[in-house]
Amino acid sequence: MANQQPLTNEQLKEFNKVLEERIIEANKDKAKWKKVLPDLMSADVFVVAQLSDRTNDKGERLMNILTLTDKAGHQTVPFFTSPARLSVLANENRKTFNVMKLNTVKLFQSVKGKSAVLNPNSPAVKAFTPFEMNVLVMENLDKLPKTEKPAEE
C-alpha cells in the first residue's frame, strides 16, 4: 500500500462508481449479487484505519481498523466503495479520518470474526457475516494483488 500513488480528486469522485450502481441494482434484484460479488472482491475499498507499530509473526505491520458496536455489543467493520460514502461517519466532533484503500479480500482476511457492512446508510449497502466473509475469502484468494498472495508450499 505504501507504493500506491494518491488518487486525484476527480479519480476519487469516480472511484467504484459503476460498482456502486451495480450494488444498488443488486439490492433491488438479489439474483444480481451473484455477478456483483466477484467484482467487489477484486475491488479496492476504503476503511477507517491506520497502520499499527505492532507486527504479526510474518513481520507485517498490523492495522487498527475502526469497528462500530451496536447496542447489543456486536462489532461491525464499516467499509466503503468511495471516499464520499465515508461522510456517514462524520459528526461535529469528528470530521476527518485516517483512511486506507485496500483490496476487499485483504480486508475480509484482516477482520476475521467480525461482521462488516459496505456503505452503511446508503442505497449501496450490503452486510456481511463472518462466515460469509470467510467463504468469500476462500473463493477469491486469486483476487489478492500478487504481492499479497499467500506463499505457496
Coordinates of N, CA, C and O in Angstrom, one line a residue:
M1 N 0.8 -1.2 0.0 CA 0.0 0.0 0.0 C 0.9 1.2 0.0 O 0.4 2.3 -0.5
A2 N 2.0 1.2 0.6 CA 2.8 2.4 0.7 C 3.3 2.9 -0.7 O 3.6 4.1 -0.8
N3 N 3.3 2.0 -1.7 CA 3.8 2.4 -3.0 C 2.7 3.0 -3.9 O 3.0 3.4 -5.0
Q4 N 1.5 3.0 -3.4 CA 0.4 3.4 -4.2 C 0.4 5.0 -4.4 O 0.8 5.7 -3.5
Q5 N 0.1 5.4 -5.6 CA 0.0 6.8 -5.9 C -1.3 7.4 -5.4 O -2.3 6.7 -5.5
P6 N -1.3 8.6 -4.8 CA -2.6 9.2 -4.3 C -3.5 9.4 -5.5 O -3.1 9.7 -6.6
L7 N -4.8 9.2 -5.3 CA -5.8 9.4 -6.3 C -6.1 10.9 -6.4 O -6.1 11.6 -5.4
T8 N -6.3 11.4 -7.6 CA -6.7 12.8 -7.7 C -8.2 13.0 -7.3 O -8.9 12.0 -7.1
N9 N -8.6 14.2 -7.0 CA -10.0 14.5 -6.6 C -11.0 13.9 -7.6 O -12.0 13.4 -7.2
E10 N -10.6 14.1 -8.9 CA -11.5 13.6 -9.9 C -11.6 12.0 -9.9 O -12.7 11.4 -10.0
Q11 N -10.5 11.4 -9.7 CA -10.4 9.9 -9.6 C -11.2 9.5 -8.3 O -11.9 8.4 -8.4
L12 N -11.1 10.2 -7.2 CA -11.9 9.8 -6.0 C -13.4 9.9 -6.3 O -14.1 9.1 -5.8
K13 N -13.8 10.9 -7.0 CA -15.2 11.1 -7.3 C -15.7 9.9 -8.1 O -16.9 9.5 -8.0
E14 N -14.9 9.4 -9.0 CA -15.4 8.3 -9.9 C -15.1 6.9 -9.4 O -15.5 5.9 -9.9
F15 N -14.3 6.9 -8.3 CA -13.8 5.6 -7.7 C -15.0 4.6 -7.5 O -15.9 5.0 -6.7
N16 N -15.0 3.5 -8.1 CA -16.0 2.5 -7.9 C -17.5 2.9 -8.2 O -18.4 2.3 -7.7
K17 N -17.6 4.0 -9.0 CA -19.0 4.5 -9.3 C -19.8 3.4 -10.0 O -21.0 3.2 -9.6
V18 N -19.3 2.7 -10.9 CA -20.0 1.7 -11.7 C -20.3 0.5 -10.7 O -21.5 0.0 -10.7
L19 N -19.4 0.2 -9.8 CA -19.6 -0.9 -8.9 C -20.8 -0.5 -7.9 O -21.7 -1.3 -7.6
E20 N -20.8 0.7 -7.5 CA -21.9 1.2 -6.6 C -23.2 1.1 -7.3 O -24.2 0.7 -6.7
E21 N -23.3 1.5 -8.5 CA -24.5 1.4 -9.3 C -25.0 0.0 -9.4 O -26.2 -0.3 -9.3
R22 N -24.0 -1.0 -9.6 CA -24.4 -2.4 -9.7 C -24.9 -2.9 -8.4 O -25.7 -3.8 -8.3
I23 N -24.3 -2.4 -7.3 CA -24.7 -2.9 -5.9 C -26.1 -2.4 -5.7 O -27.0 -3.2 -5.1
I24 N -26.4 -1.2 -6.0 CA -27.8 -0.7 -5.9 C -28.8 -1.5 -6.6 O -29.8 -1.9 -6.1
E25 N -28.4 -1.9 -7.9 CA -29.3 -2.8 -8.7 C -29.4 -4.1 -8.0 O -30.5 -4.7 -8.0
A26 N -28.3 -4.7 -7.5 CA -28.4 -6.0 -6.9 C -29.2 -6.0 -5.6 O -29.9 -7.0 -5.3
N27 N -29.3 -4.8 -4.9 CA -30.2 -4.7 -3.8 C -31.6 -4.7 -4.2 O -32.5 -5.2 -3.4
K28 N -31.9 -4.3 -5.4 CA -33.3 -4.4 -5.9 C -33.6 -5.7 -6.4 O -34.8 -6.2 -6.3
D29 N -32.6 -6.4 -7.0 CA -32.8 -7.7 -7.6 C -31.7 -8.6 -7.1 O -30.6 -8.7 -7.6
K30 N -32.0 -9.4 -6.0 CA -31.0 -10.2 -5.2 C -30.3 -11.1 -6.1 O -29.1 -11.5 -5.9
A31 N -30.9 -11.6 -7.2 CA -30.2 -12.6 -8.1 C -29.0 -11.9 -8.8 O -28.0 -12.7 -9.2
K32 N -28.9 -10.6 -8.8 CA -27.7 -10.0 -9.5 C -26.5 -10.0 -8.6 O -25.4 -9.7 -9.0
W33 N -26.6 -10.3 -7.3 CA -25.5 -10.3 -6.4 C -24.4 -11.3 -6.8 O -23.3 -11.2 -6.6
K34 N -24.9 -12.4 -7.4 CA -24.0 -13.5 -7.9 C -22.9 -12.9 -8.8 O -21.8 -13.4 -8.9
K35 N -23.3 -11.9 -9.6 CA -22.4 -11.3 -10.6 C -21.6 -10.2 -10.0 O -20.5 -9.9 -10.5
V36 N -22.2 -9.5 -9.0 CA -21.5 -8.4 -8.4 C -20.4 -8.8 -7.4 O -19.4 -8.1 -7.3
L37 N -20.6 -9.8 -6.6 CA -19.7 -10.2 -5.6 C -18.3 -10.4 -6.1 O -17.3 -9.9 -5.5
P38 N -18.0 -11.1 -7.2 CA -16.6 -11.3 -7.7 C -16.0 -10.0 -8.0 O -14.8 -9.8 -7.7
D39 N -16.7 -9.0 -8.5 CA -16.1 -7.7 -8.8 C -15.9 -6.9 -7.5 O -14.8 -6.2 -7.4
L40 N -16.7 -7.1 -6.5 CA -16.5 -6.4 -5.2 C -15.2 -7.0 -4.6 O -14.4 -6.3 -4.0
M41 N -15.1 -8.3 -4.7 CA -13.9 -9.0 -4.1 C -12.6 -8.6 -4.7 O -11.5 -8.6 -4.1
S42 N -12.6 -8.2 -6.0 CA -11.4 -7.8 -6.7 C -11.2 -6.3 -6.6 O -10.1 -5.8 -6.9
A43 N -12.2 -5.5 -6.0 CA -12.1 -4.1 -6.0 C -11.3 -3.6 -4.7 O -11.1 -4.4 -3.8
D44 N -10.7 -2.4 -4.9 CA -10.2 -1.7 -3.7 C -11.3 -1.0 -3.0 O -12.2 -0.4 -3.7
V45 N -11.3 -1.0 -1.7 CA -12.3 -0.3 -0.9 C -11.6 0.5 0.1 O -10.4 0.4 0.3
F46 N -12.4 1.3 0.8 CA -11.8 2.2 1.8 C -12.3 1.8 3.2 O -13.5 1.5 3.4
V47 N -11.4 1.9 4.2 CA -11.7 1.7 5.6 C -11.0 2.8 6.4 O -10.0 3.4 6.0
V48 N -11.6 3.1 7.6 CA -11.0 4.0 8.5 C -10.1 3.2 9.3 O -10.4 2.3 10.1
A49 N -8.8 3.4 9.1 CA -7.7 2.6 9.7 C -6.4 3.3 9.7 O -6.2 4.3 9.0
Q50 N -5.5 2.8 10.5 CA -4.1 3.2 10.4 C -3.2 2.1 10.7 O -3.6 1.1 11.4
L51 N -2.0 2.2 10.2 CA -1.0 1.1 10.5 C -0.6 1.2 11.9 O -0.3 2.3 12.4
S52 N -0.5 0.0 12.6 CA 0.0 0.0 13.9 C 1.5 -0.1 14.0 O 2.2 -0.4 13.0
D53 N 2.1 0.1 15.1 CA 3.5 -0.1 15.3 C 3.8 -1.6 15.5 O 5.0 -2.0 15.4
R54 N 2.8 -2.4 15.8 CA 3.0 -3.8 16.1 C 3.0 -4.6 14.7 O 2.5 -4.1 13.7
T55 N 3.6 -5.8 14.8 CA 3.7 -6.6 13.6 C 3.2 -8.0 13.9 O 3.2 -8.4 15.1
N56 N 2.8 -8.8 12.9 CA 2.4 -10.1 13.1 C 3.7 -11.0 13.1 O 4.8 -10.6 12.9
D57 N 3.4 -12.4 13.1 CA 4.6 -13.3 13.1 C 5.3 -13.3 11.8 O 6.4 -13.9 11.7
K58 N 4.8 -12.7 10.7 CA 5.4 -12.7 9.4 C 6.2 -11.3 9.3 O 6.8 -11.1 8.2
G59 N 6.1 -10.5 10.3 CA 6.8 -9.2 10.2 C 6.0 -8.1 9.5 O 6.5 -7.0 9.3
E60 N 4.8 -8.4 9.2 CA 3.9 -7.4 8.5 C 3.3 -6.5 9.6 O 2.8 -7.0 10.6
R61 N 3.2 -5.2 9.3 CA 2.6 -4.3 10.2 C 1.1 -4.6 10.3 O 0.4 -4.8 9.3
L62 N 0.5 -4.5 11.5 CA -0.9 -4.7 11.8 C -1.6 -3.4 11.5 O -1.1 -2.3 11.6
M63 N -2.9 -3.5 11.2 CA -3.8 -2.4 11.0 C -4.8 -2.3 12.2 O -5.3 -3.3 12.7
N64 N -5.0 -1.0 12.6 CA -6.1 -0.7 13.6 C -7.2 -0.3 12.7 O -7.2 0.8 12.1
I65 N -8.3 -1.1 12.7 CA -9.4 -0.8 11.8 C -10.6 -0.4 12.7 O -10.9 -1.0 13.7
L66 N -11.3 0.7 12.3 CA -12.5 1.2 13.0 C -13.5 0.1 13.1 O -13.9 -0.5 12.0
T67 N -14.1 -0.1 14.2 CA -15.3 -1.0 14.4 C -16.3 -0.2 15.1 O -16.1 0.6 15.9
L68 N -17.6 -0.5 14.7 CA -18.7 0.1 15.3 C -19.4 -0.9 16.2 O -19.5 -2.1 15.8
T69 N -19.9 -0.6 17.4 CA -20.5 -1.5 18.3 C -22.0 -1.1 18.4 O -22.3 0.0 18.8
D70 N -22.9 -2.1 18.2 CA -24.3 -1.8 18.3 C -24.7 -1.9 19.8 O -23.9 -2.3 20.7
K71 N -26.0 -1.6 20.1 CA -26.5 -1.7 21.5 C -26.4 -3.1 22.1 O -26.3 -3.2 23.3
A72 N -26.4 -4.1 21.2 CA -26.3 -5.5 21.7 C -24.8 -5.9 21.9 O -24.6 -7.0 22.3
G73 N -23.9 -5.0 21.6 CA -22.5 -5.4 21.7 C -21.8 -6.0 20.5 O -20.7 -6.4 20.6
H74 N -22.5 -6.1 19.4 CA -21.9 -6.7 18.2 C -21.1 -5.7 17.5 O -21.5 -4.6 17.3
Q75 N -19.9 -6.2 17.1 CA -18.9 -5.3 16.4 C -19.1 -5.5 14.9 O -19.1 -6.6 14.4
T76 N -19.1 -4.4 14.2 CA -19.2 -4.4 12.8 C -18.1 -3.4 12.2 O -17.9 -2.4 12.7
V77 N -17.5 -3.9 11.1 CA -16.5 -3.0 10.4 C -17.1 -2.4 9.2 O -17.6 -3.0 8.3
P78 N -17.2 -1.0 9.3 CA -17.8 -0.3 8.1 C -16.7 -0.2 7.0 O -15.5 0.1 7.4
F79 N -17.1 -0.4 5.8 CA -16.1 -0.2 4.7 C -16.9 0.4 3.5 O -18.1 0.4 3.5
F80 N -16.2 1.1 2.6 CA -16.8 1.9 1.7 C -16.2 1.8 0.3 O -15.0 1.5 0.1
T81 N -17.1 1.9 -0.7 CA -16.6 1.9 -2.1 C -16.0 3.1 -2.6 O -15.3 3.1 -3.6
S82 N -16.3 4.2 -1.9 CA -15.7 5.5 -2.3 C -15.5 6.4 -1.1 O -16.2 6.3 -0.1
P83 N -14.6 7.4 -1.1 CA -14.4 8.3 0.0 C -15.7 9.1 0.3 O -15.9 9.4 1.5
A84 N -16.5 9.4 -0.7 CA -17.7 10.2 -0.5 C -18.6 9.4 0.5 O -19.4 10.0 1.3
R85 N -18.6 8.1 0.4 CA -19.5 7.3 1.3 C -19.1 7.4 2.8 O -19.9 7.1 3.7
L86 N -17.9 7.8 3.0 CA -17.4 7.9 4.4 C -18.1 9.0 5.2 O -18.0 9.0 6.4
S87 N -18.8 9.9 4.5 CA -19.4 11.0 5.2 C -20.4 10.6 6.2 O -20.7 11.4 7.2
V88 N -20.9 9.4 6.2 CA -21.9 8.9 7.2 C -21.3 8.8 8.5 O -22.0 8.8 9.5
L89 N -20.0 8.7 8.6 CA -19.3 8.6 9.9 C -19.0 10.0 10.5 O -18.7 10.1 11.7
A90 N -19.1 11.0 9.7 CA -18.7 12.4 10.2 C -19.8 12.9 11.2 O -21.0 12.7 11.1
N91 N -19.3 13.7 12.2 CA -20.2 14.4 13.1 C -19.5 15.6 13.5 O -18.4 15.9 13.1
E92 N -20.1 16.4 14.5 CA -19.4 17.7 14.9 C -18.0 17.5 15.5 O -17.2 18.3 15.3
N93 N -17.9 16.4 16.2 CA -16.6 16.1 16.8 C -15.5 15.5 15.9 O -14.4 15.5 16.2
R94 N -16.0 14.8 14.9 CA -15.1 14.1 14.0 C -15.4 14.3 12.6 O -16.5 13.9 12.1
K95 N -14.5 15.1 11.9 CA -14.8 15.4 10.5 C -13.7 14.8 9.6 O -13.9 14.8 8.4
T96 N -12.6 14.4 10.1 CA -11.6 13.8 9.3 C -11.2 12.4 9.9 O -11.4 12.1 11.0
F97 N -10.7 11.6 9.0 CA -10.4 10.2 9.3 C -9.1 9.8 8.6 O -8.7 10.3 7.6
N98 N -8.4 8.8 9.3 CA -7.3 8.2 8.6 C -7.9 7.1 7.8 O -8.5 6.1 8.3
V99 N -7.8 7.2 6.4 CA -8.5 6.3 5.5 C -7.4 5.5 4.8 O -6.4 6.0 4.3
M100 N -7.6 4.2 4.7 CA -6.8 3.3 3.9 C -7.6 2.7 2.8 O -8.7 2.3 2.9
K101 N -6.9 2.5 1.6 CA -7.5 1.8 0.5 C -6.9 0.4 0.4 O -5.6 0.3 0.5
L102 N -7.7 -0.6 0.4 CA -7.1 -2.0 0.2 C -8.1 -2.9 -0.4 O -9.3 -2.6 -0.5
N103 N -7.6 -4.0 -0.9 CA -8.4 -5.0 -1.6 C -9.4 -5.6 -0.6 O -9.1 -5.8 0.5
T104 N -10.6 -5.9 -1.1 CA -11.7 -6.4 -0.3 C -11.3 -7.7 0.3 O -11.6 -8.0 1.5
V105 N -10.7 -8.6 -0.4 CA -10.3 -9.9 0.1 C -9.3 -9.7 1.3 O -9.4 -10.3 2.4
K106 N -8.3 -8.8 1.2 CA -7.4 -8.5 2.2 C -8.1 -7.9 3.5 O -7.8 -8.3 4.6
L107 N -9.1 -7.0 3.2 CA -9.9 -6.5 4.3 C -10.6 -7.6 5.1 O -10.5 -7.7 6.3
F108 N -11.3 -8.5 4.3 CA -12.0 -9.6 5.0 C -11.1 -10.5 5.7 O -11.4 -11.0 6.8
Q109 N -9.9 -10.7 5.2 CA -8.9 -11.5 6.0 C -8.5 -10.9 7.3 O -8.2 -11.5 8.3
S110 N -8.4 -9.5 7.2 CA -8.0 -8.8 8.4 C -9.0 -8.7 9.5 O -8.6 -8.4 10.7
V111 N -10.2 -8.9 9.3 CA -11.3 -8.7 10.3 C -12.0 -10.0 10.7 O -13.2 -9.9 11.0
K112 N -11.3 -11.1 10.6 CA -11.9 -12.4 10.9 C -12.7 -12.3 12.3 O -12.2 -11.7 13.2
G113 N -13.8 -12.9 12.2 CA -14.7 -13.0 13.4 C -15.6 -11.8 13.6 O -16.4 -11.8 14.5
K114 N -15.5 -10.8 12.8 CA -16.3 -9.6 12.9 C -17.2 -9.5 11.7 O -16.8 -10.0 10.6
S115 N -18.4 -9.0 11.8 CA -19.2 -8.7 10.6 C -18.7 -7.4 10.0 O -17.9 -6.7 10.6
A116 N -19.2 -7.2 8.8 CA -18.8 -5.9 8.1 C -20.0 -5.4 7.3 O -20.9 -6.2 7.0
V117 N -20.0 -4.1 7.1 CA -21.1 -3.5 6.3 C -20.5 -2.6 5.3 O -19.7 -1.7 5.7
L118 N -20.9 -2.8 4.1 CA -20.4 -2.0 3.0 C -21.4 -0.8 2.8 O -22.6 -0.9 2.8
N119 N -20.8 0.4 2.8 CA -21.6 1.7 2.6 C -22.8 1.8 3.5 O -23.9 1.9 3.0
P120 N -22.6 1.8 4.8 CA -23.8 1.9 5.7 C -24.6 3.2 5.4 O -24.0 4.2 5.0
N121 N -25.9 3.1 5.7 CA -26.8 4.2 5.5 C -26.8 4.8 4.1 O -26.9 6.0 3.9
S122 N -26.7 3.9 3.1 CA -26.7 4.3 1.7 C -27.5 3.3 0.9 O -27.7 2.2 1.3
P123 N -27.9 3.6 -0.3 CA -28.6 2.6 -1.1 C -27.7 1.5 -1.7 O -28.1 0.5 -2.1
A124 N -26.3 1.8 -1.5 CA -25.4 0.8 -2.0 C -24.8 0.0 -0.8 O -23.7 -0.4 -0.7
V125 N -25.7 -0.4 0.2 CA -25.3 -1.1 1.4 C -25.4 -2.6 1.2 O -26.1 -3.1 0.4
K126 N -24.5 -3.3 1.9 CA -24.5 -4.7 1.9 C -23.8 -5.2 3.2 O -22.7 -4.8 3.5
A127 N -24.5 -6.0 4.0 CA -24.0 -6.5 5.2 C -23.3 -7.9 5.0 O -23.9 -8.7 4.1
F128 N -22.3 -8.2 5.7 CA -21.6 -9.5 5.5 C -21.3 -10.1 6.9 O -20.8 -9.4 7.8
T129 N -21.7 -11.4 7.1 CA -21.4 -12.1 8.3 C -20.0 -12.6 8.3 O -19.4 -12.8 7.2
P130 N -19.4 -12.9 9.5 CA -18.1 -13.5 9.5 C -18.0 -14.8 8.6 O -17.0 -15.0 7.9
F131 N -19.0 -15.6 8.7 CA -19.0 -16.9 7.9 C -19.0 -16.5 6.4 O -18.2 -17.1 5.6
E132 N -19.8 -15.6 6.0 CA -19.9 -15.3 4.6 C -18.6 -14.7 4.1 O -18.1 -15.0 3.0
M133 N -17.9 -13.8 4.9 CA -16.7 -13.2 4.5 C -15.6 -14.3 4.4 O -14.8 -14.3 3.5
N134 N -15.6 -15.3 5.3 CA -14.6 -16.4 5.2 C -14.8 -17.2 3.9 O -13.8 -17.5 3.3
V135 N -16.0 -17.5 3.6 CA -16.2 -18.2 2.3 C -15.8 -17.4 1.1 O -15.1 -17.9 0.2
L136 N -16.1 -16.1 1.1 CA -15.7 -15.2 0.0 C -14.2 -15.1 -0.1 O -13.6 -15.1 -1.2
V137 N -13.5 -15.1 1.0 CA -12.0 -15.0 1.0 C -11.5 -16.3 0.4 O -10.7 -16.3 -0.5
M138 N -12.0 -17.5 0.8 CA -11.5 -18.7 0.3 C -11.8 -18.9 -1.2 O -11.0 -19.4 -2.0
E139 N -12.9 -18.3 -1.7 CA -13.3 -18.4 -3.1 C -12.6 -17.4 -4.0 O -12.5 -17.5 -5.2
N140 N -12.0 -16.4 -3.3 CA -11.4 -15.3 -4.1 C -9.9 -15.0 -3.7 O -9.5 -13.8 -4.0
L141 N -9.2 -15.9 -3.3 CA -7.8 -15.7 -3.0 C -7.0 -15.2 -4.2 O -6.0 -14.5 -4.1
D142 N -7.5 -15.7 -5.4 CA -6.8 -15.2 -6.6 C -7.0 -13.7 -6.9 O -6.4 -13.2 -7.8
K143 N -7.9 -13.1 -6.2 CA -8.2 -11.6 -6.4 C -7.2 -10.8 -5.6 O -7.2 -9.5 -5.8
L144 N -6.4 -11.4 -4.7 CA -5.4 -10.6 -4.0 C -4.3 -10.1 -4.9 O -3.9 -10.8 -5.9
P145 N -3.9 -8.9 -4.7 CA -2.7 -8.4 -5.5 C -1.6 -9.4 -5.4 O -1.4 -10.0 -4.3
K146 N -0.8 -9.6 -6.4 CA 0.2 -10.6 -6.5 C 1.2 -10.5 -5.3 O 1.6 -11.6 -4.8
T147 N 1.5 -9.4 -4.8 CA 2.4 -9.2 -3.6 C 1.8 -9.7 -2.3 O 2.4 -9.8 -1.3
E148 N 0.4 -9.8 -2.3 CA -0.3 -10.2 -1.1 C -0.8 -11.6 -1.0 O -1.4 -12.0 -0.1
K149 N -0.5 -12.4 -2.1 CA -1.0 -13.8 -2.1 C -0.1 -14.6 -1.1 O 1.0 -14.3 -0.9
P150 N -0.8 -15.6 -0.4 CA 0.0 -16.4 0.5 C 1.1 -17.2 -0.2 O 1.0 -17.5 -1.4
A151 N 2.2 -17.4 0.5 CA 3.3 -18.1 -0.1 C 2.9 -19.5 -0.4 O 2.2 -20.2 0.4
E152 N 3.3 -20.1 -1.5 CA 3.0 -21.5 -1.8 C 4.0 -22.4 -1.2 O 5.2 -22.1 -1.1
E153 N 3.6 -23.6 -0.7 CA 4.5 -24.5 -0.1 C 5.1 -25.4 -1.1 O 4.6 -25.8 -2.1

